mmCIF file of C-alpha atoms in Angstrom:
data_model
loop_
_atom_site.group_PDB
_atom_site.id
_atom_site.type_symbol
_atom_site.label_atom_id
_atom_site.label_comp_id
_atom_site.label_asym_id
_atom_site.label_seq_id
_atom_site.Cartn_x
_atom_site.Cartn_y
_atom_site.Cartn_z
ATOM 1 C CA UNK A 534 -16.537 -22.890 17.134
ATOM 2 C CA UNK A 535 -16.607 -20.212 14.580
ATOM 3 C CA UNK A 536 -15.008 -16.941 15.325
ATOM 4 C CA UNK A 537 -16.968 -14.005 16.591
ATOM 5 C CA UNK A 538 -16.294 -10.180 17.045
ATOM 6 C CA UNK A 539 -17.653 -7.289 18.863
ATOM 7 C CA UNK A 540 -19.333 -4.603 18.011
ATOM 8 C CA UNK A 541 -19.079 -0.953 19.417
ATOM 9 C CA UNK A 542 -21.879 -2.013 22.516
ATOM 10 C CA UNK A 543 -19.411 -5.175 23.108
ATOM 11 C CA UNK A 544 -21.849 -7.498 21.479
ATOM 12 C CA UNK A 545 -20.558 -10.479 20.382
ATOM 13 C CA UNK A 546 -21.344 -10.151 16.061
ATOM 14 C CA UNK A 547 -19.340 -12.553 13.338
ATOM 15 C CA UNK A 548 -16.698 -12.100 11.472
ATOM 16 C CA UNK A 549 -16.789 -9.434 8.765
ATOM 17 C CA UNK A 550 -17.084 -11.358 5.262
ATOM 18 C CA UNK A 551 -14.707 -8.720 3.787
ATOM 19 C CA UNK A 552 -15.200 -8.855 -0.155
ATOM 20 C CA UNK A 553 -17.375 -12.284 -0.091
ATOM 21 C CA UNK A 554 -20.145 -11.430 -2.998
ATOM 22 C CA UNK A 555 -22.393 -13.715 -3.614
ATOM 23 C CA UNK A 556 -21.525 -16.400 -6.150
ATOM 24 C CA UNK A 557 -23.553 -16.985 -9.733
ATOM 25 C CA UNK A 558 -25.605 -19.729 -10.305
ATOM 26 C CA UNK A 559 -23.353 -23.277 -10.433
ATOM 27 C CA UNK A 560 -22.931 -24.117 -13.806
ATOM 28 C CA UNK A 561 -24.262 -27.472 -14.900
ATOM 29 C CA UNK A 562 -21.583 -28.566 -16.667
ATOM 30 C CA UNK A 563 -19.403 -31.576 -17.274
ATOM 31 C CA UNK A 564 -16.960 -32.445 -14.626
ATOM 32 C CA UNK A 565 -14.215 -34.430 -15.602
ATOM 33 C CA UNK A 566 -11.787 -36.242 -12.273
ATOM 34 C CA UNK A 567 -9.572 -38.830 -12.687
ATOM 35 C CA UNK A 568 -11.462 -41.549 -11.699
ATOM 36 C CA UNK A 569 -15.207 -40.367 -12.135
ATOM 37 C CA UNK A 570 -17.089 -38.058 -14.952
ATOM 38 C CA UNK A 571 -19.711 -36.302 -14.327
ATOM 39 C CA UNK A 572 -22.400 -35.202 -16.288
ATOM 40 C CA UNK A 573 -25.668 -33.398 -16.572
ATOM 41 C CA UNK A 574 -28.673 -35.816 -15.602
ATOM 42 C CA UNK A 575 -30.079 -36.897 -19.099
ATOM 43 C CA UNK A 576 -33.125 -39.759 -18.953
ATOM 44 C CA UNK A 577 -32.293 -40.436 -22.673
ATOM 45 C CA UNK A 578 -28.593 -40.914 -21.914
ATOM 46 C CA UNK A 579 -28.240 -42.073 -18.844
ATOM 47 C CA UNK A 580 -31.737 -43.713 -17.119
ATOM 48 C CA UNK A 581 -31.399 -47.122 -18.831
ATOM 49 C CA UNK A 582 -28.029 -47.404 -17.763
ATOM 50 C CA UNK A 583 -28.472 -46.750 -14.531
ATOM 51 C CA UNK A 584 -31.572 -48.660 -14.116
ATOM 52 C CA UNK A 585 -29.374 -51.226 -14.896
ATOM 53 C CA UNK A 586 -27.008 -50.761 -12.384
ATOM 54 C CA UNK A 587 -29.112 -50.449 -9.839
ATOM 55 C CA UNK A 588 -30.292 -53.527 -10.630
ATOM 56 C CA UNK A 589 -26.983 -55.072 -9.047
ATOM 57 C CA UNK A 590 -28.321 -54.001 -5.107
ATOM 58 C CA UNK A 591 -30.945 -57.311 -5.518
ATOM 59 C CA UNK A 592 -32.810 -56.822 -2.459
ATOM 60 C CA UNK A 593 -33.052 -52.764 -2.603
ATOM 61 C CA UNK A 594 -31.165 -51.714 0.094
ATOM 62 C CA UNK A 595 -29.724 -48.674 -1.418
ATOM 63 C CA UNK A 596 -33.523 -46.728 -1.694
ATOM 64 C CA UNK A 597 -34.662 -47.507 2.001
ATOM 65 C CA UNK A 598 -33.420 -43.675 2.849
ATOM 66 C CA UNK A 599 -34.298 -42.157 -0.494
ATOM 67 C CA UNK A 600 -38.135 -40.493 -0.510
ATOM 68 C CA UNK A 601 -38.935 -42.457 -3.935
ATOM 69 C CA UNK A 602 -37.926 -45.837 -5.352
ATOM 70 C CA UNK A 603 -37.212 -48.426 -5.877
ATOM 71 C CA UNK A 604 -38.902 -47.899 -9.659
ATOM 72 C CA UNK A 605 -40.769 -51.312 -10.883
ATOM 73 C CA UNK A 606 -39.112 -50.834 -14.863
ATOM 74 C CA UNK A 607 -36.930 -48.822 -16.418
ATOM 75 C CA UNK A 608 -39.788 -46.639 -17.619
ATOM 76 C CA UNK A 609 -40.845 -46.051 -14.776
ATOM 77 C CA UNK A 610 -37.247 -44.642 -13.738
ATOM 78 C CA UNK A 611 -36.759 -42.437 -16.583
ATOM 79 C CA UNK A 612 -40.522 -40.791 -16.213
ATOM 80 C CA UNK A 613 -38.409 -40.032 -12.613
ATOM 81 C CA UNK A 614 -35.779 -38.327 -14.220
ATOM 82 C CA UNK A 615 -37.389 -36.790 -16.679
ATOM 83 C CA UNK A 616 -40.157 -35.294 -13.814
ATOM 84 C CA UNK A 617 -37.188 -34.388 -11.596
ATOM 85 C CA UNK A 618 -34.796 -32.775 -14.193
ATOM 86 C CA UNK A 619 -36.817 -30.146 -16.164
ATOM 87 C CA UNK A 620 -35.806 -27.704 -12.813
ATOM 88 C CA UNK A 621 -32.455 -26.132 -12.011
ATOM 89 C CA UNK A 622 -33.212 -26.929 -8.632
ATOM 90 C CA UNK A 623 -32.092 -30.080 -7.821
ATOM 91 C CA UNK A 624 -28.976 -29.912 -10.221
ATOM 92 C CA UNK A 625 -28.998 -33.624 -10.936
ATOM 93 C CA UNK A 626 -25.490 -35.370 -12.212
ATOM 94 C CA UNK A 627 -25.000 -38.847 -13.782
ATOM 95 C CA UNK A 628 -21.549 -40.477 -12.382
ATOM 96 C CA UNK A 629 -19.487 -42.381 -14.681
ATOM 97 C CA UNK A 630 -16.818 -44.500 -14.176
ATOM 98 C CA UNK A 631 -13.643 -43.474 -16.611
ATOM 99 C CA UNK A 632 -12.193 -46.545 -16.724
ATOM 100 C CA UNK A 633 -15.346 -48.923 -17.758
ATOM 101 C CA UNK A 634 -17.277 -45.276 -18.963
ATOM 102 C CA UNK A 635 -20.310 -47.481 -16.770
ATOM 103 C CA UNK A 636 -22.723 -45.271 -15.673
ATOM 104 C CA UNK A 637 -22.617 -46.204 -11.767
ATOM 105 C CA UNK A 638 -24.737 -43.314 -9.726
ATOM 106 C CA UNK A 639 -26.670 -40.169 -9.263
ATOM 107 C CA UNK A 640 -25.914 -37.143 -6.952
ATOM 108 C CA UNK A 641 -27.505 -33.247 -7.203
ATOM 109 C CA UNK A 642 -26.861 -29.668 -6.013
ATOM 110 C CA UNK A 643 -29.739 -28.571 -4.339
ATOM 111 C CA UNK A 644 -31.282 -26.057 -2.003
ATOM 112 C CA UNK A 645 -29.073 -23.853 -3.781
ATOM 113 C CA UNK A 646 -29.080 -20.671 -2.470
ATOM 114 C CA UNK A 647 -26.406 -18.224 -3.948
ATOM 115 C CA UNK A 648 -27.025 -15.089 -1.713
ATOM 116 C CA UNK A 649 -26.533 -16.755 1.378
ATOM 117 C CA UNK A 650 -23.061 -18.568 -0.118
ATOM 118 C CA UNK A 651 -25.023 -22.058 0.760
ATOM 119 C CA UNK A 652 -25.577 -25.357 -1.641
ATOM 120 C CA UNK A 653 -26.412 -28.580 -0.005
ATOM 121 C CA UNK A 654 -25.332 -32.229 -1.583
ATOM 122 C CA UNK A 655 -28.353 -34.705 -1.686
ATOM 123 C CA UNK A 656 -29.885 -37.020 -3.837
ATOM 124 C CA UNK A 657 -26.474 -39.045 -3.432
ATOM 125 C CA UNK A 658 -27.161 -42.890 -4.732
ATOM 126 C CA UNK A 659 -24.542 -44.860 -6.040
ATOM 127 C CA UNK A 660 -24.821 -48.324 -7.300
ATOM 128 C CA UNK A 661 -22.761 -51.091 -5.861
ATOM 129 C CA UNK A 662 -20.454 -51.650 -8.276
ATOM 130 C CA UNK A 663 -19.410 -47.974 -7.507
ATOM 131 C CA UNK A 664 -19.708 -48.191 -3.622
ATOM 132 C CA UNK A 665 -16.286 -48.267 -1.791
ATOM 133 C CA UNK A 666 -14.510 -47.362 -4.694
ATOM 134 C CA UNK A 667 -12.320 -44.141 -5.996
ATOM 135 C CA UNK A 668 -15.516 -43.824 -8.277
ATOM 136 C CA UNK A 669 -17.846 -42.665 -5.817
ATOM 137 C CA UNK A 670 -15.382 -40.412 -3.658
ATOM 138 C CA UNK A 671 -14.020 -38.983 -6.465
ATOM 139 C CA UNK A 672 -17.373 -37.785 -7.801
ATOM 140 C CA UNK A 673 -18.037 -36.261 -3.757
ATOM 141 C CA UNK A 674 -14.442 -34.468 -4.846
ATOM 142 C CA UNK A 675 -15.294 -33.255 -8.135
ATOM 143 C CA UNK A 676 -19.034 -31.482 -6.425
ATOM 144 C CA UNK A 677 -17.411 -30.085 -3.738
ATOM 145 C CA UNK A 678 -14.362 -28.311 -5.673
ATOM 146 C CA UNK A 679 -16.829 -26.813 -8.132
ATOM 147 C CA UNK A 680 -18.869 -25.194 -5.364
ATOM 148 C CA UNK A 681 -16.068 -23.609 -3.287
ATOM 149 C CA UNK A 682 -14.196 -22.864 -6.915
ATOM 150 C CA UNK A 683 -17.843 -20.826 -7.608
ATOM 151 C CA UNK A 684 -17.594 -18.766 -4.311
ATOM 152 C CA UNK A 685 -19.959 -20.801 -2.159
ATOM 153 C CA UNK A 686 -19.066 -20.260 1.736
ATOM 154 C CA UNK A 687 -20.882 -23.479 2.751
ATOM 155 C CA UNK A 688 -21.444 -26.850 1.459
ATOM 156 C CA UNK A 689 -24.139 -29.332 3.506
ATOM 157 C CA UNK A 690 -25.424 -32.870 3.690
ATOM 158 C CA UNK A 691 -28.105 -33.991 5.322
ATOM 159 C CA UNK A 692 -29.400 -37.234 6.242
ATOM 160 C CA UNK A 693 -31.998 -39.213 7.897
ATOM 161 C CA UNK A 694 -30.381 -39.489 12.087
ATOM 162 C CA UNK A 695 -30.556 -43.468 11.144
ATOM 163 C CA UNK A 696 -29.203 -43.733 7.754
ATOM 164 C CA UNK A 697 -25.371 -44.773 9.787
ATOM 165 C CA UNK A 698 -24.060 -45.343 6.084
ATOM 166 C CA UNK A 699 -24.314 -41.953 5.179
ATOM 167 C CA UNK A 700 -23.714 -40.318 8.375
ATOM 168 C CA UNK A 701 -20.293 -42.428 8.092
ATOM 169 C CA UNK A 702 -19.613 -41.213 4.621
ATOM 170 C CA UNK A 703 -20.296 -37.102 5.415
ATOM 171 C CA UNK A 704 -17.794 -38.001 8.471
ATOM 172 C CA UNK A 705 -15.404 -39.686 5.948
ATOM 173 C CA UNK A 706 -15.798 -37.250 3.338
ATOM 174 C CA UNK A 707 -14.356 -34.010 6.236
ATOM 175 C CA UNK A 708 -18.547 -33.007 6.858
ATOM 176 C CA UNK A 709 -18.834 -31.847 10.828
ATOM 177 C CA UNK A 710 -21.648 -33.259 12.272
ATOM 178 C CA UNK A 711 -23.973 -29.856 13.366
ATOM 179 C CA UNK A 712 -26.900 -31.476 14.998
ATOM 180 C CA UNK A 713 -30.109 -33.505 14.615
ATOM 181 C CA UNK A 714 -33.332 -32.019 13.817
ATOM 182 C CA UNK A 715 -35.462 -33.776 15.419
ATOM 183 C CA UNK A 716 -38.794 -34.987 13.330
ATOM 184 C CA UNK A 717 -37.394 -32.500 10.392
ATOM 185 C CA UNK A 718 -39.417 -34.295 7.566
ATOM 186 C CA UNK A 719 -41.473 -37.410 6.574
ATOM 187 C CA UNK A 720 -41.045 -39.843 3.936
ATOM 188 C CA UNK A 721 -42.749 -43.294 3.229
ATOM 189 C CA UNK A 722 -44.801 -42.787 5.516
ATOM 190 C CA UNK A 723 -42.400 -42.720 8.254
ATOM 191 C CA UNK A 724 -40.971 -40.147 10.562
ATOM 192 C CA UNK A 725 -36.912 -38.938 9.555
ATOM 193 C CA UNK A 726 -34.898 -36.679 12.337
ATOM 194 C CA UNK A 727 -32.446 -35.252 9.834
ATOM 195 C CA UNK A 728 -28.507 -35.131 10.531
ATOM 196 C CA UNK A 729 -26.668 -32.286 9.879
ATOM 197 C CA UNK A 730 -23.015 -32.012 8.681
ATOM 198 C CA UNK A 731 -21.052 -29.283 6.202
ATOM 199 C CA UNK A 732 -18.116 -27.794 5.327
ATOM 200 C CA UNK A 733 -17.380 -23.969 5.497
ATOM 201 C CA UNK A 734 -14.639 -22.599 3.146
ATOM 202 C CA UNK A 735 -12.475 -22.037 5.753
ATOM 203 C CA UNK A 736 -12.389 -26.095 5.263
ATOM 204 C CA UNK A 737 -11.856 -26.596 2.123
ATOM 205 C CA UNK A 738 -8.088 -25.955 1.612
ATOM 206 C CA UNK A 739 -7.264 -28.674 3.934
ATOM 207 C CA UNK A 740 -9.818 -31.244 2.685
ATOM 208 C CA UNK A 741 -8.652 -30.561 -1.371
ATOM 209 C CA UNK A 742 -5.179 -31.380 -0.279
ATOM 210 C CA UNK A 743 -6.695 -34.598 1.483
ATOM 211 C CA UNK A 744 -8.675 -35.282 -1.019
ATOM 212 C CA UNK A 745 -5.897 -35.080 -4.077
ATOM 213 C CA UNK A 746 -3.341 -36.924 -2.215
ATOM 214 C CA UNK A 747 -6.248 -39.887 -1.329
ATOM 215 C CA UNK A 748 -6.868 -40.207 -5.068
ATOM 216 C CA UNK A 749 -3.592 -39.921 -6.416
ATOM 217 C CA UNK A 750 -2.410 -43.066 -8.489
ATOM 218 C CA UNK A 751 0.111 -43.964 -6.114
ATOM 219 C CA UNK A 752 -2.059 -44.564 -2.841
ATOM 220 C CA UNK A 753 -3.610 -47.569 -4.795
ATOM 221 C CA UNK A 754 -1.708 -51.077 -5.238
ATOM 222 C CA UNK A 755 -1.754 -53.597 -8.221
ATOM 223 C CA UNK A 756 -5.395 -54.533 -7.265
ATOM 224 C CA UNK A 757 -6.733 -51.372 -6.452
ATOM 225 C CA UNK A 758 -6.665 -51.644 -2.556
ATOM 226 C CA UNK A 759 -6.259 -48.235 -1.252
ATOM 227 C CA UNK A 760 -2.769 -47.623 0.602
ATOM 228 C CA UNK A 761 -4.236 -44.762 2.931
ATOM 229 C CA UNK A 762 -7.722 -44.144 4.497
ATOM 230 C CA UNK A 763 -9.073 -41.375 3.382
ATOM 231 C CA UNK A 764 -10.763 -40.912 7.013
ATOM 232 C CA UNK A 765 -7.415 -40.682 8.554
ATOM 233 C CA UNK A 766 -6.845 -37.529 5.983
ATOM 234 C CA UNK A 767 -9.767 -35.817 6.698
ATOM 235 C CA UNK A 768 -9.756 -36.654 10.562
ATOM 236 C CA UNK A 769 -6.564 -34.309 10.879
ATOM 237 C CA UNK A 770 -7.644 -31.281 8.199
ATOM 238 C CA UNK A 771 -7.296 -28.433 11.457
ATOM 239 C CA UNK A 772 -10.278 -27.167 13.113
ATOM 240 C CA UNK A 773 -11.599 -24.094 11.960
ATOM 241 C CA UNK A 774 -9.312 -21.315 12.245
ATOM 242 C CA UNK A 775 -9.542 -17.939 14.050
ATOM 243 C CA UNK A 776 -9.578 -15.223 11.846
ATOM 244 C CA UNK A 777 -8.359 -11.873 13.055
ATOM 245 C CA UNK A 778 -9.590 -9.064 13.398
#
């Protein structure tokens, strides 16, 4: 439970944010982890690619819980990115894999909203060859540091209620589960409750030291099996902590 105060009346108010200002835009730059690059969405550098490796999921698994796709030909996928890029809101990134330099999956910034110290993750989609791997988490890594680097106080994902994949990931990852809203939005023609989960800054410290020792070189074996959960990392970062008066 987050910490609260009083005010002269003995109203319970929140915390004073002390000399919080909001952050500036995020940049939408380059960020470069050990196991994952990312880069600014480009349909002429990175759609065919990525067609491509979506490809891999054969039966189209991966777009049930996405609200577009799966796109019939590559065209088709890079009018997408093209239509969907030309905003700064989403902030769209292409995730490549250092080691192969594959191009492997897509995430975004969005609902950015600087004054409020809030950014949400979404858009998240990576393809199989990237799934399970230091690839994916370290891209998750990479967004998150930037934000809470930038100032932001709170970092979100959201979810369709029945997507269990990602509701296991955001649990994985060191998101808190906040609640379910129920018939939040529709998509394909279908009813979604949304999930909530985030991370408050208050977080973070905990979760990057998680996070670095997880993708360190040395918690991986000769064939890449990871030494370590990550889950059992985040699952004892400390609860939120009291601040003081």
């Amino acid at each position: 439970m987050a910490d609260h105060h009083s005010n002269a009346l003995g109203q319970p108010i929140g915390a004073p944010l002390g000399d919080w200002q909001p952050p500036a835009w995020p940049a939408h730059e380059a960020l470069c982890g050990a196991w994952a690059q990312l880069e600014p969405l480009s349909a002429d550098r990175h759609a065919a690619a990525l067609f491509a490796a979506y490809a891999e999921d054969v039966d189209g698994r991966n777009w049930t819980y996405l609200p577009y796709g799966p796109f019939s030909d590559v065209d088709a996928f890079s009018a997408w990115v093209r239509a969907n890029t030309r905003a700064p809101d989403p902030q769209f990134y292409a995730v490549r894999e250092r080691r192969t330099e594959r191009v492997l999956g897509v995430a975004s910034f969005l609902r950015i909203a600087p004054e409020a110290g809030t950014i949400e993750v979404g858009h998240i989609h990576f393809a199989p060859a990237a799934q399970r791997t230091p690839v994916s988490t370290d891209a998750m890594y990479l967004m998150m540091a930037h934000v809470f680097a930038a100032g932001f106080r709170r970092y979100e994902w959201k979810c369709d209620a029945l997507n269990q994949a990602s509701c296991a990931a955001a649990a994985r990852l060191g998101f808190r589960f906040e609640g379910t809203w129920r018939q939040a939005t529709h998509y394909k023609s279908r009813n979604r409750d949304t999930a909530w989960f985030a991370v408050v800054d208050r977080d973070w410290p905990a979760l990057d030291a998680a996070y670095r020792r997880w993708l360190h070189p040395d918690n991986f074996d000769a064939e890449g099996r990871q030494r370590q959960a990550l889950s059992a990392l985040t699952a004892i970062s400390p609860p939120e902590a009291e601040t003081t008066p």
